[in-house]
XYZ file of C-alpha atoms in Angstrom:
470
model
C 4.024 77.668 5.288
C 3.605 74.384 4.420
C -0.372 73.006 3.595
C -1.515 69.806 3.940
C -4.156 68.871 1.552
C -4.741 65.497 3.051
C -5.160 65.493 6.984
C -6.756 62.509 8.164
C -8.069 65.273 11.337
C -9.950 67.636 8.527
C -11.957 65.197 6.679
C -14.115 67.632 5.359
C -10.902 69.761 3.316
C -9.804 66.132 2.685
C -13.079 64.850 0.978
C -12.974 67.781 -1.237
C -9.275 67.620 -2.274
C -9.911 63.743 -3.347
C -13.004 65.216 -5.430
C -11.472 68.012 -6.846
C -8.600 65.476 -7.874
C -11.130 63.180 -8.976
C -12.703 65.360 -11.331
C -9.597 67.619 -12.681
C -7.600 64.102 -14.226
C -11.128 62.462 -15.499
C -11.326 65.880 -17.352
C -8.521 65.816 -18.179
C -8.333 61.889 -19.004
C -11.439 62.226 -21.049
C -10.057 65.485 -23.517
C -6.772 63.906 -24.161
C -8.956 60.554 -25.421
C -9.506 63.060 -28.614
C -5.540 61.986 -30.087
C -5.098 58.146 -30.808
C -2.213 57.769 -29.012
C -3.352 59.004 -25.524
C -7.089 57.455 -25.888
C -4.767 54.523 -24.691
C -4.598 55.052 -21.145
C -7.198 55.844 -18.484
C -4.338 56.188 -15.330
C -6.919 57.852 -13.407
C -7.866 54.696 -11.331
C -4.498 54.098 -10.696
C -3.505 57.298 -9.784
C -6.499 57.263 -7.626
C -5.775 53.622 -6.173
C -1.719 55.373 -4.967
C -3.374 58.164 -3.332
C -5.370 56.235 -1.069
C -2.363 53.330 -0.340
C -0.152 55.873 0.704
C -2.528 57.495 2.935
C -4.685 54.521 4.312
C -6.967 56.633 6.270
C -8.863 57.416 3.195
C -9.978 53.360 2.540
C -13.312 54.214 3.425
C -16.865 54.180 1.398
C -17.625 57.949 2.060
C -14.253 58.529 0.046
C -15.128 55.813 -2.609
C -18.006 57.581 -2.781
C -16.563 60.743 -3.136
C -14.489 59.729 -6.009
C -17.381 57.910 -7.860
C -19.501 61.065 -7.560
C -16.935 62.913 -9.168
C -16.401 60.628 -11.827
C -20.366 60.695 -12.683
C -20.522 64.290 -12.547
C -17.398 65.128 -15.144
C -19.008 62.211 -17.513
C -22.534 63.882 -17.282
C -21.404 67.195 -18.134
C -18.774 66.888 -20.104
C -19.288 64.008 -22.226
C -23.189 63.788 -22.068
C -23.308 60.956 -20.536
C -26.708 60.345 -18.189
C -26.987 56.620 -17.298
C -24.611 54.975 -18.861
C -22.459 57.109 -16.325
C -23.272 55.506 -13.418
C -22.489 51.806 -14.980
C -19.738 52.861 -16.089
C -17.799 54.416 -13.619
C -19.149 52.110 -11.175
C -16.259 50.029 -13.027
C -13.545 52.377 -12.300
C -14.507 52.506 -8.927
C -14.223 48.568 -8.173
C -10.912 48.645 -9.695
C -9.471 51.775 -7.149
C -11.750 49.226 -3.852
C -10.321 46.424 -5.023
C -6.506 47.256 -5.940
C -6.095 49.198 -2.344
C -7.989 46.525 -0.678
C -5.069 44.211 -1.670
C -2.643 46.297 -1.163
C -3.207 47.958 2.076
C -3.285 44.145 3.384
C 0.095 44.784 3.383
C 1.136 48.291 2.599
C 3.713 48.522 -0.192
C 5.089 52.031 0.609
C 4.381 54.466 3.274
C 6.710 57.042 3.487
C 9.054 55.977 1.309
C 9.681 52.593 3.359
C 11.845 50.471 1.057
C 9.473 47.825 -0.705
C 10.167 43.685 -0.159
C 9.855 41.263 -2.869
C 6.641 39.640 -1.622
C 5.191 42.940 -0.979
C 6.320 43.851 -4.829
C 4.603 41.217 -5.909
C 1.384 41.732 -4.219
C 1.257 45.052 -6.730
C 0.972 43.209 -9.811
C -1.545 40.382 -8.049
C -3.948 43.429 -6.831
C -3.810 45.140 -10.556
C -4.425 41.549 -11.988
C -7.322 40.965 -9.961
C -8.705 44.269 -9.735
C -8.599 44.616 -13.714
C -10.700 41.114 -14.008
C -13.112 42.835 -11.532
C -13.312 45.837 -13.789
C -13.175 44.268 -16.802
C -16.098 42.382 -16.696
C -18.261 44.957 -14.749
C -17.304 47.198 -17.255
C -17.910 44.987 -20.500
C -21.305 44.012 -19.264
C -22.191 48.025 -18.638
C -21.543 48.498 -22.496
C -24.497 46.179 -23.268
C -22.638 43.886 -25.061
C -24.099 40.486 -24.822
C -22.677 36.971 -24.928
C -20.674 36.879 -28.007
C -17.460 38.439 -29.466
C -18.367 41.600 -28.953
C -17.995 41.015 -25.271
C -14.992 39.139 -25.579
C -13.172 42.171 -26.969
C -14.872 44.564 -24.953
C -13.541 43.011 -21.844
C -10.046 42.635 -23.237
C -9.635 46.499 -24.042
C -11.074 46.862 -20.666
C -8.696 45.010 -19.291
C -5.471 45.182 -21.193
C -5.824 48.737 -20.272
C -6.181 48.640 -16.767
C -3.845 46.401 -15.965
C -1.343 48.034 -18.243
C -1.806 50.794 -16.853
C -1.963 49.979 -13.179
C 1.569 47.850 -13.385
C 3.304 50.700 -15.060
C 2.313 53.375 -13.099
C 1.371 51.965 -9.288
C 5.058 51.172 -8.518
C 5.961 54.878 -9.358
C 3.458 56.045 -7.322
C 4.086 53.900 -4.243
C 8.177 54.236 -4.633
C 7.612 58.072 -4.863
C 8.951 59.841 -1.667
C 6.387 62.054 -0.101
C 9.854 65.105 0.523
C 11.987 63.673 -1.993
C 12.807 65.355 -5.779
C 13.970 62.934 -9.002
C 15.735 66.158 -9.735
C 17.847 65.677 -6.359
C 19.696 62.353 -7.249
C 23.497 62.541 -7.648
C 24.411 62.134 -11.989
C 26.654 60.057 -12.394
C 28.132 58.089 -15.525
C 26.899 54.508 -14.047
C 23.317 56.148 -13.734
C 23.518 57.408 -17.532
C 24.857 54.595 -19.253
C 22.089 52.386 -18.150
C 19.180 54.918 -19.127
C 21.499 55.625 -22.497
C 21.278 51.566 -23.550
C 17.522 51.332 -22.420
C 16.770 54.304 -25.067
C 18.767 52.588 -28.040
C 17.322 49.176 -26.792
C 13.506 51.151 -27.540
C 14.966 52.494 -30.887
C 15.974 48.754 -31.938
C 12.810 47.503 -31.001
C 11.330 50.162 -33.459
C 13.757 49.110 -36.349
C 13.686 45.746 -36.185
C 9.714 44.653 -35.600
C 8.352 41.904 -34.399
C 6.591 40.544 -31.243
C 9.485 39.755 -29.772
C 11.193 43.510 -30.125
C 8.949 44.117 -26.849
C 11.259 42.471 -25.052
C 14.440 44.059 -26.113
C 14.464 46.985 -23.897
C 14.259 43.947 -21.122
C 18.014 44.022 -19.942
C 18.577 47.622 -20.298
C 15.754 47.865 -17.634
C 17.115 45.276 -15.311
C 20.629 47.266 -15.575
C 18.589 50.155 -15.093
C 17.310 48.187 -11.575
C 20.801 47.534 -10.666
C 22.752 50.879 -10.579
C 19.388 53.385 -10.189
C 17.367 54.475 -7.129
C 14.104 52.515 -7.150
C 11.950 55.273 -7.646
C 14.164 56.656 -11.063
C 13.254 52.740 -12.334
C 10.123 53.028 -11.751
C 9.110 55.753 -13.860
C 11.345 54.777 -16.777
C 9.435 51.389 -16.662
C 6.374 53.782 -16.871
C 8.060 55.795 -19.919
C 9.254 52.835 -21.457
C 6.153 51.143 -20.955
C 3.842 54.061 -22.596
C 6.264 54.294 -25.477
C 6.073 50.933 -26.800
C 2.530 50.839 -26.388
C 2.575 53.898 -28.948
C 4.855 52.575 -31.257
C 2.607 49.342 -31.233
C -0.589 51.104 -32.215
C 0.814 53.564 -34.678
C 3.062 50.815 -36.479
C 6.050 51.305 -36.379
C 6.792 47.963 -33.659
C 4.850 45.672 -35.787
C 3.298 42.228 -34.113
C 2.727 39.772 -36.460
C 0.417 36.604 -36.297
C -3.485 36.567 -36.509
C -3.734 32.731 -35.633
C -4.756 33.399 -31.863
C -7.499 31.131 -30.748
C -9.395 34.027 -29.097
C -10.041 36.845 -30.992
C -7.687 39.154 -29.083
C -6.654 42.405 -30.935
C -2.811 43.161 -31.010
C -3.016 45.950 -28.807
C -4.335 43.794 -25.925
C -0.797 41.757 -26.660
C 0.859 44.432 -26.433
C -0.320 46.353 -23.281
C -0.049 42.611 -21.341
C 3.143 41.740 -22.916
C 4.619 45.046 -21.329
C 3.031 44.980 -18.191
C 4.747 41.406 -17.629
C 8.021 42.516 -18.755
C 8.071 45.444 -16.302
C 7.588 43.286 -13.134
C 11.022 41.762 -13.530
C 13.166 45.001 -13.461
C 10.574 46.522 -10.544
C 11.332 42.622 -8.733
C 14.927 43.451 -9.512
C 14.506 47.104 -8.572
C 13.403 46.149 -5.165
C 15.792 43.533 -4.325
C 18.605 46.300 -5.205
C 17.067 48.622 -2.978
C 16.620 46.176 -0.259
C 20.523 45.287 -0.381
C 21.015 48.954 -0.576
C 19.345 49.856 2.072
C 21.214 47.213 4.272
C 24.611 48.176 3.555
C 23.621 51.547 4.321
C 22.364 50.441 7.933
C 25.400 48.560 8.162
C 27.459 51.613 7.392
C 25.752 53.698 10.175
C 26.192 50.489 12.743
C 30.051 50.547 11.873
C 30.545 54.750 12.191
C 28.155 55.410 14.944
C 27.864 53.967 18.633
C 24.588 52.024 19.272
C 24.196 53.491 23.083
C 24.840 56.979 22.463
C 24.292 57.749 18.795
C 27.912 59.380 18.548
C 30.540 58.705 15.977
C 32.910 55.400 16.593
C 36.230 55.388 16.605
C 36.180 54.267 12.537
C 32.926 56.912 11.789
C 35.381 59.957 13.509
C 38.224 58.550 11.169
C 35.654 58.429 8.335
C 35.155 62.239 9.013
C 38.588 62.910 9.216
C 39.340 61.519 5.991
C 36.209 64.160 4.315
C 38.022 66.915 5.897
C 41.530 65.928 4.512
C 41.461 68.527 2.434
C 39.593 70.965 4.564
C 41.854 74.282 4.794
C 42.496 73.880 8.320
C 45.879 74.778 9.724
C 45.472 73.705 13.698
C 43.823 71.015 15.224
C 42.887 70.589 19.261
C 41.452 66.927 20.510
C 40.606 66.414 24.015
C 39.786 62.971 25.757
C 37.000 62.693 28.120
C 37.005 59.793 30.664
C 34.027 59.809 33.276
C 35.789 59.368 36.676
C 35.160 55.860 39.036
C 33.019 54.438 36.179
C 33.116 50.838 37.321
C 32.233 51.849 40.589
C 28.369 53.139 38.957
C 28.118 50.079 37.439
C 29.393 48.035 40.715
C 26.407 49.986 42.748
C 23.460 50.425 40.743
C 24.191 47.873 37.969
C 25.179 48.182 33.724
C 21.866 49.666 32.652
C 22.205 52.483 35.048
C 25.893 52.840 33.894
C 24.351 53.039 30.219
C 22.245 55.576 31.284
C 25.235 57.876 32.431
C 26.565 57.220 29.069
C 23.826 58.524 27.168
C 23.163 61.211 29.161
C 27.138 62.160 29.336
C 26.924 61.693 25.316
C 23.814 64.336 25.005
C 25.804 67.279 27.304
C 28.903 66.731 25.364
C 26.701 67.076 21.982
C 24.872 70.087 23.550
C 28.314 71.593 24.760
C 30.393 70.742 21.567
C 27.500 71.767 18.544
C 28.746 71.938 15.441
C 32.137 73.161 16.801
C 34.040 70.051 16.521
C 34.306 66.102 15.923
C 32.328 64.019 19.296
C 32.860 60.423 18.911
C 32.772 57.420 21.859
C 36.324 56.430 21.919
C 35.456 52.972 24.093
C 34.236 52.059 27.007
C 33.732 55.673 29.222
C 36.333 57.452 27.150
C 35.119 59.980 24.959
C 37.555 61.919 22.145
C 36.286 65.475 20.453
C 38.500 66.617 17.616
C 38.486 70.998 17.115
C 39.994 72.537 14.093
C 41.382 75.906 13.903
C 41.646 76.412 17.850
C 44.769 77.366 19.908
C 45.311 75.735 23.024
C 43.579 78.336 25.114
C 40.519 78.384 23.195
C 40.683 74.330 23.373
C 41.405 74.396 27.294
C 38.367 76.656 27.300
C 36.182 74.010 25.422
C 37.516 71.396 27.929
C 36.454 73.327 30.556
C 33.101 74.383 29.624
C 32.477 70.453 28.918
C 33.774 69.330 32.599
C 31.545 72.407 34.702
C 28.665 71.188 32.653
C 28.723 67.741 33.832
C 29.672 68.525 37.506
C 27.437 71.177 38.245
C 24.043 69.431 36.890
C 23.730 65.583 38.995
C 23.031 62.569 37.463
C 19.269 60.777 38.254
C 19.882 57.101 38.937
C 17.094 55.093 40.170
C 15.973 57.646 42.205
C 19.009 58.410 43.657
C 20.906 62.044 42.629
C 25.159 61.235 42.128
C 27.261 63.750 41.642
C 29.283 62.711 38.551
C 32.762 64.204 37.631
C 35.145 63.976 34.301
C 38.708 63.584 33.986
C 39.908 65.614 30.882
C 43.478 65.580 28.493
C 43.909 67.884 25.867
C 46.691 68.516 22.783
C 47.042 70.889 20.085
C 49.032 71.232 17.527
C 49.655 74.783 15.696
C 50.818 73.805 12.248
C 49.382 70.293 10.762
C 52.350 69.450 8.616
C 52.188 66.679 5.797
C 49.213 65.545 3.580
C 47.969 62.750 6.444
C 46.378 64.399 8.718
C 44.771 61.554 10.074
C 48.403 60.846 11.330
C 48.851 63.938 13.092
C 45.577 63.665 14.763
C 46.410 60.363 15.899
C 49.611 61.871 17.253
C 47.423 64.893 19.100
C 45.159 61.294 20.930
C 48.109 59.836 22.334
C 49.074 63.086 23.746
C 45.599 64.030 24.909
C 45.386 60.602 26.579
C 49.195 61.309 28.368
C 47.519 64.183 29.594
C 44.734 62.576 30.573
C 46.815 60.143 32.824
C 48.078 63.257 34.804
C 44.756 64.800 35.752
C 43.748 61.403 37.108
C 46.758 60.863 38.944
C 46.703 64.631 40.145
C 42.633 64.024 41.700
C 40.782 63.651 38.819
C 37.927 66.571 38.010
C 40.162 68.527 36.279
C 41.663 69.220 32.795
C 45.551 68.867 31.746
C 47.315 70.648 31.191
C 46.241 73.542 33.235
C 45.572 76.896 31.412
C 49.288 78.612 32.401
C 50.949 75.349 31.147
C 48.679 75.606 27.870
C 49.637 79.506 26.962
C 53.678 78.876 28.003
């Protein structure tokens, strides 16, 4: 049973799942602020800000609201917090309204729809602006007036938020709704990359500097290159945390103290990595992109547009995957719809498409999972059978032919009996390695048999079943 905790139809349920989120990571958030380290990040708003992008039905005030409440509520009891509450998180608020304003503009990801470079970009301009937004509600809730004190108040504010809304939005908007990390095929041009961008981290460590934050830079770009989009992602996220870390406790030192503004090193830092980890995510989503191209290419080239079988190339394709299979006979039959051109000469192409497609769905309902179906051009259609004998396959061949001449075709009103024209050759023993040869031979001998039920009346299959058994 699967439960939906977000349904835009049961608002109610859904209102108190965002709450109960809400409340669980600021709890959480606000405990783990005890150890340096993880006082760092607040990802809460950003976490908060992916929810409601992928699921734009909750970019409404009631929901803002919700979330705000929430917020309030696990300040006031478990930080003792009364007022200053409600400034407060009246600043994480306008950074979730703001972010997935911007964003749901133009939705980034819904349901795992690959991302575009513009679109990409419009991730890092939404965390820039809504951090400003934050950043100065928030510094101005702390009571700081107009001097340093502000200045630095509304860095941390936003270094962090920004920071932490680069790093971890793309995750969360890459992130397939049904799809595990844990799923993706390992292979040694997936490690390598992830292997370089951990020494690249351990160099930056050794060797110091402000510019050691960018060292881990082409490790993540060759990370962008050869991983799926959503495995870059969070290593930008991992990568990005770590060096953050290593910033604050030390051990990456960033020297200089001659800034004009009075900018701690941590605010450096956080920016410094957020800007670094656009490029690989811009790179990232260009791969994916390309990816995703040559894969609809792919399916163009081994499956027929009209009728959603396998081409001629795609039923070679599968051939060549079952190579190896441990098959020892093979059947193929060719299908040819009888006095084709003369549907198309009386009711016109699109009706003679439509007899196509609806040919191609009985054969697919007839044939199941039983054997190879692919459009062989024009009205000729081939199916491929392993481990049949001839009867069984003159069987097959019949069951296909009844189907289509005892149910009529529906063309523009008008019911036409339609008819098939059926070859068929097996083959006992496939002998040799290429058995893409042999079932090449069993075509042309399916399509010689083919010529003889046409010239013998069509409607019929050859050879006949006492030829087949002799």
């Amino acid at each position: 049973m699967c439960v939906k905790w977000l349904d835009e139809k049961r608002e109610i349920s859904s209102a108190m799942t965002l709450f109960v989120t809400t409340a669980l990571f600021c709890f959480v958030g606000s405990h783990l602020r005890m150890p340096q380290e993880l006082s760092l990040f607040w990802p809460v708003n950003a976490l908060l800000t992916g929810i409601i992008v992928r699921f734009p039905w909750l970019h409404r005030t009631r929901n803002y609201f919700v979330c705000y409440t929430a917020m309030v509520l696990n300040d006031t009891i478990f930080s003792g917090w009364t007022g200053s509450a409600f400034t407060i998180n009246f600043a994480n608020i306008l950074f979730v309204f703001v972010a997935a304003a911007i964003l749901l503009a133009s939705p980034p990801a819904q349901d795992g729809n690959a991302l575009r470079v513009g679109k990409a970009m419009r991730i890092f301009a939404a965390c820039l602006i809504a951090s400003i937004s934050c950043a100065s509600w928030g510094a101005l809730a702390q009571g700081e007036g107009m001097n340093e004190k502000l200045i630095t108040a509304w860095s941390d504010w936003f270094s962090e938020q920004f920071s932490t809304g680069v790093l971890l939005l793309p995750f969360l908007l890459t992130l397939k709704r049904q799809t595990s990390l844990s799923r993706a095929v390992i292979s040694t041009k997936m490690v390598l990359p992830v292997i370089a961008l951990i020494l690249s981290v351990c160099a930056s460590a050794m060797i110091g500097g402000a510019g050691s934050l960018s060292f881990p830079l082409p490790a993540m770009i060759w990370c962008a290159i050869r991983l799926p989009i959503v495995a870059t992602t969070l290593l930008m996220l991992i990568t990005g945390i770590t060096e953050i870390i290593l910033v604050v406790d030390g051990i990456i030192t960033i020297q200089g103290g001659d800034s004009s503004l009075p900018l701690s090193h941590l605010m450096s830092a956080r920016l410094g990595v957020a800007t670094l980890a656009i490029g690989p995510f811009i790179v990232s989503v260009s791969m994916d992109a390309i990816r995703r191209l040559n894969y609809q290419l792919a399916l163009r080239a081994d499956y027929d547009f009209l009728t959603r079988l396998l081409s001629r190339s795609g039923l070679y394709e599968q051939l060549r995957g079952r190579e190896t299979a441990s098959c020892q006979r093979a059947g193929v039959m060719i299908i040819d719809i009888d006095y084709f051109k003369s549907i198309n000469d009386s009711f016109g192409h699109d009706a003679g498409d439509a007899v196509l497609e609806e040919l191609a769905q009985r054969l697919r309902h007839v044939v199941g999972d039983r054997g190879l179906l692919c459009r062989f051009g024009g009205e000729e259609f081939v199916a491929v059978f392993f481990n049949v004998d001839r009867e069984a396959l003159w069987h097959h061949a019949e069951s296909i032919r009844q189907a289509i001449e005892q149910e009529k075709f529906v063309l523009q009103g008008n019911t036409v009996n339609i008819t098939v024209s059926i070859g068929i050759a097996c083959q006992h023993r496939l002998s040799g390695k290429d058995r893409i040869s042999a079932i090449n031979g069993l075509i042309s001998a399916a399509d010689k048999n083919l010529y003889y039920s046409k010239r013998n009346g069509r409607n019929q299959t050859s050879p006949a079943l006492h030829e087949c058994v002799a």
